[in-house]
XYZ file of C-alpha atoms in Angstrom:
720
model
C 24.304 -26.521 -16.410
C 22.374 -27.150 -19.610
C 23.472 -25.577 -22.843
C 21.059 -23.409 -24.827
C 18.777 -23.606 -26.675
C 16.902 -26.045 -24.448
C 13.311 -24.848 -24.901
C 11.116 -24.999 -27.976
C 7.541 -24.189 -28.927
C 4.949 -26.805 -29.747
C 4.525 -26.776 -33.525
C 7.165 -24.107 -34.063
C 6.842 -20.340 -33.837
C 3.149 -19.838 -33.124
C 1.711 -16.404 -32.540
C 1.320 -15.289 -28.909
C -2.447 -15.416 -29.050
C -2.403 -19.079 -30.158
C 0.242 -20.528 -27.876
C -2.047 -21.654 -25.080
C -4.774 -24.193 -25.694
C -7.783 -23.654 -23.429
C -8.121 -26.129 -20.596
C -11.445 -27.588 -19.652
C -12.885 -27.120 -16.187
C -10.821 -28.955 -13.622
C -12.614 -32.221 -12.823
C -11.732 -34.618 -10.059
C -9.605 -37.499 -11.360
C -8.493 -40.751 -9.871
C -5.268 -40.707 -7.891
C -2.345 -40.621 -10.366
C 0.154 -43.467 -10.491
C 3.455 -43.034 -8.692
C 5.439 -43.673 -11.862
C 6.436 -40.936 -14.294
C 3.401 -39.633 -16.172
C 3.683 -38.734 -19.875
C 1.852 -35.660 -21.166
C -0.991 -36.690 -23.453
C -0.448 -33.815 -25.891
C 3.267 -34.511 -26.269
C 5.416 -37.306 -27.546
C 4.429 -40.648 -26.133
C 7.255 -40.810 -23.646
C 7.531 -37.093 -22.749
C 7.311 -36.273 -19.052
C 4.696 -33.826 -17.801
C 5.433 -31.109 -15.272
C 2.887 -28.552 -14.035
C 4.086 -25.695 -11.816
C 1.612 -23.434 -10.008
C 2.177 -20.223 -8.087
C 0.155 -17.938 -5.866
C 1.232 -14.718 -4.193
C 0.267 -12.165 -1.554
C -1.976 -14.584 0.334
C -1.850 -12.239 3.360
C -3.381 -14.666 5.844
C -6.707 -14.775 4.022
C -8.602 -16.654 6.751
C -12.212 -15.782 7.530
C -15.640 -17.219 8.235
C -16.360 -17.277 4.499
C -13.685 -19.976 4.022
C -11.373 -18.169 1.551
C -8.412 -20.408 2.480
C -10.550 -23.523 2.129
C -11.819 -22.474 -1.288
C -8.255 -21.745 -2.360
C -7.208 -25.187 -1.176
C -10.027 -26.572 -3.316
C -8.622 -24.839 -6.397
C -5.174 -26.261 -5.652
C -6.521 -29.786 -5.254
C -8.604 -29.461 -8.441
C -5.421 -28.515 -10.308
C -3.517 -31.447 -8.832
C -6.313 -33.834 -9.723
C -6.528 -32.527 -13.276
C -2.803 -32.696 -13.978
C -2.017 -35.752 -11.866
C -0.542 -35.002 -8.446
C 2.809 -36.624 -9.292
C 3.381 -34.021 -12.021
C 2.732 -30.929 -9.878
C 4.820 -28.453 -7.890
C 3.205 -25.719 -5.787
C 5.089 -22.463 -5.179
C 4.430 -19.037 -3.691
C 5.875 -15.673 -4.657
C 5.758 -14.350 -1.095
C 3.715 -12.249 1.336
C 1.752 -15.198 2.671
C 2.007 -13.656 6.141
C 2.078 -10.054 7.334
C -0.661 -7.523 6.610
C -3.049 -10.373 7.353
C -6.703 -10.694 8.233
C -7.536 -10.603 11.924
C -7.923 -14.361 12.372
C -4.310 -14.843 11.322
C -2.801 -11.632 12.661
C -4.102 -11.981 16.226
C -2.431 -15.415 16.379
C 0.938 -14.259 15.025
C 0.116 -15.758 11.590
C 0.667 -19.272 12.911
C -2.689 -20.529 11.524
C -1.645 -19.372 8.040
C 1.648 -21.234 8.245
C -0.193 -24.357 9.430
C -2.554 -24.090 6.452
C 0.297 -23.653 3.968
C 1.969 -26.710 5.468
C -1.263 -28.714 5.133
C -1.615 -27.496 1.557
C 1.765 -28.991 0.715
C 3.436 -25.770 -0.406
C 6.790 -26.833 -1.864
C 8.700 -23.519 -1.822
C 8.146 -19.796 -1.420
C 10.145 -16.736 -2.210
C 10.289 -14.410 0.765
C 8.080 -11.338 0.418
C 8.584 -7.991 2.091
C 5.853 -8.826 4.617
C 7.711 -11.914 5.776
C 10.190 -9.354 7.136
C 7.533 -7.214 8.883
C 8.783 -8.169 12.339
C 12.407 -8.210 11.291
C 14.882 -10.761 10.008
C 15.376 -12.354 13.464
C 11.642 -13.164 13.637
C 11.667 -14.667 10.140
C 14.803 -16.667 10.930
C 13.989 -17.844 14.457
C 10.174 -18.156 14.501
C 8.582 -18.131 11.045
C 11.037 -20.288 9.125
C 11.041 -23.105 11.732
C 7.214 -23.160 11.642
C 7.204 -23.586 7.839
C 7.548 -27.056 6.308
C 8.674 -25.376 3.082
C 11.806 -23.314 2.375
C 11.752 -19.532 2.082
C 14.013 -18.392 -0.771
C 15.739 -15.041 -1.306
C 18.862 -14.849 -3.437
C 19.235 -11.104 -2.925
C 19.164 -10.692 0.881
C 22.771 -11.128 1.963
C 24.914 -10.774 5.063
C 28.161 -8.841 5.456
C 30.062 -11.568 3.578
C 27.695 -11.341 0.608
C 26.114 -14.744 1.264
C 22.318 -15.100 1.105
C 20.806 -15.471 4.577
C 18.025 -17.600 3.100
C 18.524 -20.274 0.432
C 18.666 -18.845 -3.068
C 17.064 -21.930 -4.618
C 15.563 -25.341 -3.948
C 15.562 -28.306 -6.340
C 12.836 -30.954 -6.558
C 12.299 -34.139 -8.539
C 8.831 -34.009 -10.096
C 7.696 -36.920 -12.256
C 11.275 -37.762 -13.108
C 12.111 -34.128 -13.924
C 14.541 -32.008 -11.919
C 12.872 -28.639 -11.208
C 14.709 -25.749 -9.519
C 12.840 -22.859 -7.904
C 14.922 -19.694 -7.461
C 13.585 -16.843 -5.311
C 14.178 -13.111 -4.884
C 12.419 -10.325 -3.005
C 11.763 -6.802 -4.228
C 14.762 -4.498 -4.150
C 12.551 -1.967 -2.356
C 12.538 -4.155 0.768
C 14.527 -1.630 2.874
C 11.797 0.995 2.353
C 8.918 -1.420 2.963
C 9.848 -2.778 6.390
C 11.398 -1.215 9.442
C 15.070 -0.847 8.515
C 16.078 -1.883 12.022
C 14.728 -5.332 11.218
C 17.298 -5.640 8.421
C 20.300 -4.632 10.541
C 23.470 -6.189 9.167
C 21.791 -7.255 5.918
C 21.989 -5.882 2.383
C 19.308 -6.176 -0.278
C 20.855 -6.470 -3.727
C 19.331 -6.218 -7.194
C 16.774 -9.049 -7.475
C 17.298 -9.786 -11.177
C 21.077 -9.859 -10.934
C 21.021 -11.994 -7.779
C 18.512 -14.429 -9.260
C 20.597 -14.783 -12.428
C 23.688 -15.528 -10.347
C 21.753 -18.208 -8.471
C 20.525 -19.729 -11.737
C 24.079 -19.883 -13.039
C 25.085 -21.811 -9.913
C 22.433 -24.529 -10.314
C 23.668 -28.095 -10.877
C 23.878 -29.507 -14.377
C 21.109 -32.043 -13.844
C 18.391 -29.400 -13.495
C 15.821 -29.577 -16.296
C 13.212 -26.883 -15.549
C 14.044 -23.585 -13.851
C 11.343 -21.465 -12.227
C 11.955 -17.864 -11.122
C 9.823 -16.761 -8.171
C 10.058 -12.986 -7.778
C 8.294 -11.088 -5.033
C 8.175 -8.193 -7.472
C 5.813 -7.602 -10.328
C 5.584 -4.013 -11.496
C 2.620 -1.652 -11.199
C 0.926 -2.558 -14.445
C -2.143 -0.964 -15.988
C -4.492 -2.311 -18.605
C -4.305 -5.996 -17.700
C -7.510 -8.003 -18.107
C -10.118 -7.725 -15.386
C -11.041 -11.391 -15.773
C -8.602 -14.301 -15.821
C -8.161 -16.299 -18.991
C -6.380 -19.392 -20.169
C -5.186 -17.384 -23.163
C -2.066 -15.268 -22.683
C -2.424 -11.523 -22.526
C -1.291 -9.812 -25.722
C -0.324 -6.395 -24.360
C 3.133 -7.453 -23.211
C 4.895 -4.513 -24.882
C 2.487 -2.066 -23.264
C 3.078 -3.643 -19.871
C 6.851 -3.540 -20.299
C 6.702 0.134 -21.252
C 4.547 0.892 -18.211
C 6.931 -0.612 -15.677
C 10.695 -0.500 -15.615
C 11.025 -3.306 -13.072
C 8.623 -5.525 -15.017
C 10.557 -4.809 -18.202
C 13.791 -5.863 -16.492
C 12.233 -9.072 -15.182
C 10.948 -9.969 -18.644
C 14.024 -8.915 -20.617
C 16.961 -9.529 -18.281
C 16.084 -12.689 -16.369
C 18.432 -15.484 -17.440
C 17.312 -17.352 -20.576
C 17.848 -20.550 -18.558
C 14.620 -19.695 -16.695
C 11.583 -21.485 -18.131
C 8.836 -19.718 -16.163
C 8.622 -16.454 -14.238
C 6.124 -16.113 -11.406
C 5.757 -12.663 -9.862
C 4.090 -11.130 -6.804
C 3.969 -7.935 -4.747
C 1.846 -5.720 -6.995
C -1.393 -7.740 -6.528
C -2.137 -7.850 -10.264
C -3.430 -10.830 -12.225
C -1.677 -11.315 -15.554
C -0.633 -14.114 -17.877
C 1.936 -13.085 -20.477
C 3.980 -15.215 -22.856
C 7.300 -13.478 -23.434
C 10.089 -14.100 -25.941
C 13.059 -16.057 -24.603
C 15.637 -16.434 -27.320
C 14.146 -18.636 -30.022
C 11.438 -19.832 -27.654
C 8.982 -18.332 -25.201
C 8.212 -18.512 -21.489
C 5.279 -17.513 -19.290
C 5.412 -14.425 -17.064
C 2.546 -14.576 -14.587
C 1.115 -13.118 -11.389
C -1.865 -14.602 -9.533
C -3.580 -11.477 -8.191
C -3.667 -11.564 -4.387
C -5.510 -12.832 -1.315
C -6.193 -16.366 -2.571
C -7.986 -15.152 -5.681
C -6.109 -17.087 -8.401
C -3.660 -19.841 -9.152
C -1.106 -19.210 -11.904
C -0.283 -22.456 -13.733
C 2.439 -23.219 -16.296
C 2.688 -26.622 -17.990
C 5.783 -28.178 -19.563
C 6.882 -31.440 -21.094
C 10.393 -32.820 -20.994
C 11.970 -35.327 -23.357
C 13.358 -38.062 -21.082
C 16.337 -38.675 -23.366
C 17.404 -35.233 -24.619
C 16.035 -33.380 -21.553
C 14.623 -30.798 -23.957
C 12.012 -28.623 -22.200
C 8.895 -27.582 -24.088
C 6.573 -24.894 -22.721
C 3.040 -26.131 -23.391
C 0.659 -23.537 -21.958
C -0.104 -21.090 -19.144
C -3.360 -20.447 -17.368
C -4.714 -18.110 -14.700
C -7.125 -20.254 -12.692
C -9.671 -18.256 -10.656
C -10.764 -19.543 -7.286
C -14.458 -20.416 -7.387
C -15.893 -18.353 -4.530
C -19.302 -19.969 -5.018
C -18.000 -23.486 -4.363
C -19.280 -25.439 -1.367
C -16.477 -25.774 1.238
C -18.083 -28.880 2.739
C -18.326 -30.571 -0.652
C -14.697 -29.777 -1.419
C -13.655 -31.115 1.983
C -15.555 -34.337 1.302
C -13.710 -34.828 -1.997
C -10.210 -33.871 -0.920
C -8.542 -34.806 2.386
C -6.186 -31.801 2.093
C -9.155 -29.447 1.825
C -10.749 -31.085 4.855
C -7.598 -30.431 6.862
C -7.384 -26.812 5.708
C -11.074 -26.286 6.477
C -10.625 -27.540 10.037
C -7.617 -25.289 10.565
C -9.433 -22.257 9.157
C -12.496 -22.885 11.327
C -10.353 -23.212 14.440
C -8.451 -20.006 13.646
C -11.641 -18.031 13.029
C -13.268 -19.368 16.210
C -10.288 -18.427 18.358
C -10.060 -14.999 16.748
C -13.756 -14.389 17.392
C -13.180 -14.913 21.092
C -10.139 -12.654 21.114
C -11.707 -9.913 19.027
C -15.274 -9.667 20.301
C -14.565 -7.207 23.077
C -16.015 -3.743 22.547
C -13.417 -0.991 22.768
C -15.419 2.168 22.093
C -17.935 3.877 19.843
C -18.114 6.034 16.735
C -20.942 8.372 15.768
C -20.478 7.767 12.026
C -18.227 5.793 9.697
C -14.558 6.807 9.698
C -12.905 5.531 6.530
C -10.181 5.838 3.945
C -10.928 6.936 0.386
C -11.731 3.357 -0.561
C -13.485 1.663 -3.456
C -16.528 -0.366 -2.330
C -15.075 -3.580 -3.774
C -11.672 -2.953 -2.178
C -12.575 -2.927 1.504
C -9.679 -4.322 3.487
C -7.064 -3.318 0.921
C -3.996 -1.258 1.707
C -5.313 2.087 2.824
C -7.861 2.574 0.058
C -6.529 5.116 -2.425
C -3.120 5.790 -0.891
C -2.754 9.003 -2.852
C -5.736 10.543 -1.054
C -5.964 12.094 2.398
C -8.699 10.514 4.521
C -10.576 10.962 7.771
C -9.366 7.582 9.045
C -5.688 8.173 8.338
C -5.852 11.566 10.044
C -7.576 9.972 13.050
C -4.747 7.447 13.314
C -2.204 10.273 13.338
C -4.153 11.840 16.214
C -4.133 8.516 18.070
C -0.355 8.193 17.759
C 0.185 11.749 19.000
C -2.185 11.459 21.961
C -0.826 8.102 23.097
C 2.817 9.184 22.873
C 1.896 12.312 24.837
C 0.380 10.104 27.547
C 3.390 7.781 27.647
C 5.992 10.547 27.744
C 3.987 12.812 30.090
C 4.790 15.679 27.727
C 2.722 17.187 24.951
C 3.804 15.776 21.587
C 3.151 18.289 18.856
C 2.547 16.383 15.607
C 1.322 12.916 14.599
C 2.164 11.313 11.245
C 0.671 8.128 9.745
C 1.369 6.354 6.433
C -1.541 5.343 4.191
C -0.181 1.871 3.393
C -0.298 0.892 7.065
C -4.112 1.102 7.096
C -5.885 -2.118 6.093
C -9.569 -1.701 6.922
C -12.398 0.736 7.621
C -14.411 1.689 10.707
C -18.018 1.387 9.580
C -20.885 2.661 11.730
C -23.353 0.126 10.330
C -21.885 -3.337 10.072
C -22.898 -4.319 6.559
C -20.722 -7.378 6.070
C -18.702 -5.593 3.366
C -15.706 -5.417 5.633
C -13.460 -8.255 6.638
C -14.001 -7.080 10.205
C -17.724 -7.672 10.309
C -18.304 -11.407 9.964
C -19.803 -11.568 13.484
C -20.981 -7.947 13.725
C -24.335 -7.994 11.935
C -26.446 -8.455 15.059
C -28.837 -5.718 16.136
C -27.466 -3.175 18.566
C -23.909 -3.174 17.247
C -24.188 0.055 15.233
C -21.450 2.425 16.258
C -19.637 -0.176 18.348
C -15.918 -0.592 17.716
C -14.353 -3.905 18.687
C -10.790 -4.985 19.219
C -11.017 -7.031 16.018
C -11.978 -4.012 13.937
C -9.095 -1.969 15.280
C -6.706 -4.864 14.772
C -7.761 -5.107 11.126
C -7.036 -1.397 10.714
C -3.566 -1.840 12.253
C -2.384 -5.382 11.379
C 1.395 -4.920 11.143
C 2.513 -4.818 14.763
C 4.594 -1.656 14.428
C 5.689 0.179 17.557
C 5.015 3.749 18.624
C 7.997 5.978 17.939
C 8.915 9.526 18.960
C 11.381 11.752 17.144
C 12.259 15.438 16.890
C 12.269 17.094 13.476
C 13.138 20.609 12.463
C 10.560 22.618 10.590
C 12.667 22.157 7.452
C 12.569 18.385 7.939
C 8.791 18.429 8.421
C 8.484 20.282 5.146
C 10.833 17.800 3.474
C 8.657 14.985 4.818
C 5.586 16.525 3.209
C 7.460 16.899 -0.097
C 8.324 13.192 -0.025
C 4.639 12.312 -0.468
C 5.332 12.725 -4.186
C 7.895 10.448 -5.766
C 8.707 8.566 -8.954
C 8.453 4.791 -8.611
C 9.359 2.513 -11.470
C 9.264 5.482 -13.847
C 5.753 6.505 -12.788
C 4.967 9.470 -10.560
C 2.936 8.496 -7.510
C 1.789 10.026 -4.241
C 1.569 8.462 -0.787
C -0.603 10.802 1.257
C 0.326 11.102 4.930
C -2.213 11.181 7.728
C -1.598 14.261 9.900
C -2.893 15.769 13.111
C -5.317 18.674 12.856
C -2.720 21.233 13.996
C -0.547 20.813 10.889
C -1.815 22.365 7.655
C -0.147 22.799 4.292
C -0.849 23.879 0.748
C 0.596 22.305 -2.348
C 0.746 22.741 -6.103
C 1.274 19.428 -7.965
C 2.133 21.263 -11.186
C 5.437 22.404 -9.679
C 8.605 20.262 -9.893
C 9.178 17.416 -7.445
C 10.677 18.739 -4.237
C 9.040 22.145 -4.700
C 5.346 21.323 -4.431
C 4.665 22.285 -0.832
C 3.908 25.994 -1.020
C 3.150 26.684 2.625
C 3.113 24.932 6.023
C 1.434 26.091 9.230
C 1.596 24.615 12.726
C -1.196 25.667 15.066
C -2.013 28.545 12.731
C 1.525 29.970 12.560
C 3.966 29.565 9.661
C 6.221 26.602 10.356
C 9.631 27.727 11.616
C 12.285 26.005 9.437
C 14.835 26.237 12.259
C 12.395 25.302 15.016
C 12.151 21.841 16.578
C 8.907 19.870 16.615
C 8.181 16.621 18.485
C 6.599 13.996 16.233
C 4.787 10.747 16.978
C 4.796 8.098 14.287
C 5.343 4.378 13.738
C 8.690 2.592 13.855
C 8.176 1.762 10.177
C 8.098 5.425 9.145
C 10.648 6.602 11.702
C 13.223 4.308 10.124
C 12.589 5.659 6.633
C 9.824 3.277 5.581
C 7.829 4.006 2.407
C 10.721 6.217 1.303
C 10.096 8.947 3.903
C 13.793 9.438 4.549
C 13.306 12.849 6.201
C 12.712 10.945 9.431
C 16.260 9.607 9.313
C 17.635 13.080 9.992
C 15.588 13.461 13.167
C 16.977 13.735 16.676
C 16.168 12.129 20.029
C 14.475 9.137 18.443
C 12.798 6.800 20.934
C 11.086 3.491 20.193
C 8.603 3.130 23.038
C 7.973 -0.554 22.448
C 4.214 0.110 22.599
C 2.352 -1.438 19.665
C 0.451 0.714 17.184
C -2.660 -1.325 17.969
C -2.297 -0.632 21.683
C -2.054 3.090 20.936
C -5.195 2.975 18.799
C -7.144 0.956 21.366
C -6.197 3.363 24.143
C -7.162 6.383 22.030
C -10.544 4.949 21.050
C -11.293 4.015 24.667
C -10.352 7.470 25.945
C -11.933 9.582 23.182
C -15.180 7.674 22.537
C -17.522 8.433 21.046
C -15.369 9.418 18.085
C -16.696 11.421 15.143
C -15.134 11.742 11.688
C -13.206 14.929 10.949
C -13.680 15.970 7.330
C -11.317 18.941 7.324
C -8.356 18.655 4.997
C -4.775 19.003 6.222
C -3.399 19.575 2.732
C -5.210 21.871 0.282
C -4.327 21.942 -3.409
C -3.962 25.525 -4.646
C -2.644 25.833 -8.182
C -1.162 29.054 -9.509
C -1.379 31.199 -6.384
C 0.348 34.589 -6.906
C 3.591 35.095 -5.011
C 2.478 38.569 -3.924
C -0.874 40.343 -3.758
C -0.944 44.115 -4.283
C -3.820 46.472 -3.488
C -6.352 46.919 -6.293
C -4.802 44.257 -8.553
C -6.727 41.274 -9.989
C -5.542 37.713 -9.477
C -6.686 34.167 -10.319
C -5.853 30.677 -9.099
C -7.447 27.231 -8.757
C -8.467 25.323 -5.625
C -8.881 21.611 -6.319
C -9.846 18.424 -4.494
C -11.605 20.414 -1.808
C -13.458 17.506 -0.186
C -12.253 14.208 1.238
C -13.410 10.961 -0.355
C -14.116 9.301 2.989
C -17.603 8.055 3.823
C -19.962 10.848 4.890
C -17.765 13.729 3.763
C -20.012 16.686 2.838
C -19.902 18.043 -0.687
C -18.731 21.642 -0.872
C -20.781 23.726 -3.287
C -19.359 27.150 -2.432
C -15.817 28.244 -1.607
C -15.185 31.477 0.280
C -12.220 33.812 -0.043
C -11.541 35.793 3.128
C -9.088 38.507 4.065
C -7.578 38.503 7.563
C -5.558 41.728 7.786
C -4.105 41.335 11.268
C -4.926 37.840 12.491
C -7.798 39.200 14.552
C -10.362 40.417 12.059
C -11.582 38.680 8.978
C -14.013 39.496 6.221
C -15.297 37.729 3.151
C -14.138 39.134 -0.157
C -16.011 36.811 -2.523
C -17.526 33.332 -2.864
C -17.058 30.918 -5.762
C -19.010 27.967 -7.118
C -17.432 24.540 -6.619
C -17.843 22.071 -9.478
C -16.519 18.507 -9.215
C -14.565 19.477 -6.116
C -12.757 22.414 -7.703
C -13.225 26.175 -7.868
C -11.717 28.905 -10.034
C -10.892 31.893 -7.862
C -10.647 35.309 -9.511
C -10.656 38.444 -7.361
C -9.513 42.002 -7.074
C -7.524 42.763 -3.940
C -8.931 45.471 -1.616
C -7.646 48.996 -2.225
C -6.323 49.129 1.319
C -4.163 46.191 2.356
C -2.618 45.845 5.788
C -0.599 42.656 5.307
C -2.135 39.634 6.928
C -3.441 36.701 4.935
C -5.929 35.549 2.341
C -7.835 32.407 3.220
C -9.991 29.991 1.256
C -12.402 27.621 2.910
C -15.507 25.460 2.909
C -18.275 26.011 5.421
C -19.588 22.534 4.562
C -16.506 20.632 5.757
C -14.795 23.245 7.930
C -11.628 23.125 5.820
C -9.775 26.453 5.708
C -6.369 27.176 4.213
C -4.055 30.156 3.961
C -3.407 31.146 0.368
C 0.399 30.912 0.009
C 0.787 34.505 -1.189
C 2.486 37.491 0.401
C -0.016 40.246 1.033
C 1.291 43.777 0.630
C 0.996 45.960 3.708
C 0.935 49.728 4.049
C 2.942 50.294 7.215
C 1.555 52.633 9.865
C 3.041 53.990 13.101
C 3.034 51.487 15.917
C 1.507 48.757 13.806
C 2.963 45.396 12.962
C 1.083 43.086 10.599
C -0.245 40.019 12.362
C 1.173 36.601 11.739
C -0.548 33.271 11.500
C -3.741 31.757 10.391
C -6.847 33.570 11.575
C -8.726 31.370 14.024
C -11.824 31.743 16.134
C -13.050 34.820 14.224
C -16.546 35.353 12.946
C -16.466 35.204 9.160
C -17.739 38.422 7.539
C -16.771 40.665 10.484
C -15.844 44.176 9.323
C -12.256 45.235 9.985
C -12.728 49.014 9.723
C -11.694 49.646 13.319
C -8.340 48.037 12.592
C -7.395 50.461 9.807
C -4.246 52.585 10.103
C -4.520 56.228 11.232
C -3.971 58.741 8.459
C -0.784 60.795 8.540
C 1.273 58.172 10.350
C 2.672 55.986 7.560
C 6.265 55.628 6.488
C 5.477 55.703 2.793
C 6.907 52.206 2.282
C 5.402 48.812 1.610
C 5.901 45.634 3.581
C 4.773 42.084 2.872
C 3.381 39.490 5.226
C 4.951 36.060 4.724
C 2.383 33.385 3.996
C 4.346 30.265 4.735
C 6.593 29.981 1.702
C-alpha cells in the first residue's frame, strides 16, 4: 500500500472556497484516444482520472424520460472529460422503493438500464436488501453487469458476503472503489432477510478494506450508502465546494465520522442514503478530499477530478462538481448524439409501455383525495412528512387490518402502518403532479384508482403479518415513534386504525410521552392481549419499532401488502378520507381534576395536513360523567392549529372523563386526567370514552341522590 502523504493541493494550501475551478457547460467532444490522456491543467505528462457517483436512483423510470435524461448527463460528462479517463459509480439504492414501471417488473428494467449505462461499481444500499439477502445474491447480483460492494455485511465467519472493493485501471491509473452500507440496515429491511448475517460499523469495515488493498492502487474511492441527515446545504448545485462543512459535521454524528475517521488513504468520499445534494472539500492530513452526495432519483451527478504523476504516483485532487441533470433537455436529441443514451431511451420506453398495460386496470374509487402530509414538490417521496399522521397512512392501517381479518376468518383488532413505507398519494383529480398519473389525465378518470396508483403507494413488496401484543407492548410501540437518530430527535408517525386513540405530550422525556391510550373507547389494558395486523418489515423490528419483537403468535401470511390494499379498495369503494386524528397532542394536562378548581393546558396540531382536511376554528371541552351523558363545559378559539384551554371544573364531579374535540374534523380525545368522583350508593363511575352521545345533553338525571354518599372521593382513571 502507498505511504503517506500521497495527495497534495494544486498550488499549495488554497482556501476551501477557491479549491475548485468552475467547469464550463459540458459540450460533446470527439471520441477520446485509447492511450493515456494527460490532464490539461496539470503537468504535461500527468494522467487524468474523473470519478462520478450517483445515489438513490430508485428505479426512476417514467414517461418523462428521467433515466434517459440522466444517461445524457453521464454521457456529457464522459465526453467532456474523455471517456478513457472516467469511472462511473453508485452509492446504492438503485432498486427498491422504485417507480411503478420498474417495481411492477421486479426492477429488472432498472438493472438493464444501469448495465447499458456502463455502471462500473455500486455499493449496496439498504433497498437492495428489500427482498432479503437471498434475492440480492441469487437474482439481483447475477442480473447486474457491475459488482455490488459491501465491506460491512458479513457472515458467521466474519467474511463479507459481497466484495468489499473492486479495482479498475483507468487511463493508466489503478483506482479502487470500496463500498459499505449504512449500519442501520437491520432496522431498514425485514430482519428475516438478513438471517445469518451481521452488519458491522461501516467506517471501520471500510477502513479495514482500504488497508487490505494491493500496493499498486493509486486512487481510492469510498462509496458509502450513508450520508447523514444534514440541514442547511445549498438548494442549487454548484461547482464550488460548500463552505459549511463544520456546521454539517456538527449536525450529524455519522457524517462527522465519515469525514473525520475514514482512512486518509481515501481520496474521495461519495455518500448516499439521505437524499441530500452536497459538495464539501474536507481536510485530509496535509491535503484535502471531496465529500459528496448527488441528491436522489437521477437528479445529479457528483464528479471528482484527479491527476496522477505517472512516475511518483502522487495523486492530486483537482476539483469537485455537482452536475445537475438538465430536465429540459430533448431525449431524442440526446439519443441521436450518444448511442448509450439511445439504448437507455429504448429500454425506458419499453419498461413504461409494459407497465402501462399492467397498471391500467381500475381497482376502485375515492370520493376525494387521500394523501400524506406531503409538500407539493415532493410527491412520490417517502411518506411525505414522516413525522405527521395522515389520512392515507391511517387508511393503509385499516386495509391491513381488514385484509388480515378476511384471511384469518377472525376479527383482527388493530392495524399499524409505518410512514416510510408509503411512496405516493391517491389524488381525486389526476393533475400530473404524481408519478402515478402519466396516463391518467383523460376525462372521466376523476376518482378512479388504478392498480398502478396503488402499487406506487406500496412499492416494497412486504407481506401481511399478524402478531399478538399486550397492551403494554402497544403502548411501547407508540412511544417508539419518538427516537434520537444521529444525535437528532425525530419522530416516525405510525398509521393506526380508527379504534386506537392516544394522547401524547412531546415535552416529556423520551419513553414517557404517551399519556393515555384507548382501544374502542376503553382504556387500553396493559395486561390484555390485542391482535395486530402490520407488515413483515415492521413485525421484524423495522424502522426501530422493536416492541413488535416481543409479540406472540406471529404469522407471516405470505400475502403482499399491495394485494391487501387492492382487496381493501375493491371491497370498500368508494373510499372517503378520514380526517380524525388517532394521536392528539395535549401539553400540560393536570394529573387530577378536582371540583371547582381551575386548570389550563394546551392542545396542539389539531388538524391533519392531508389534502382536504378541514381547518378547526373552535375546540370544545366536554364532560362525560358516566360514559352515557355528556355536556359542553366551554369552547376555545383555535389559532394555527392550537388552542389554550383554561377552565374551572364543575362543582359536582362524578368521575368520568373530560374530552376535547373538533366538530370540523370529528376528532375527539380523552384528556389524560383523573377526574375526582363523589361516590354515591349503588353508583360506579363509568369507564371509557363517551361515544354516540349528543354533545350538550344535560346530565342532571344522572346526579347522585342526596344522603347516600360515603363521604370519600374516588378518581376515574383516564388512560395513564
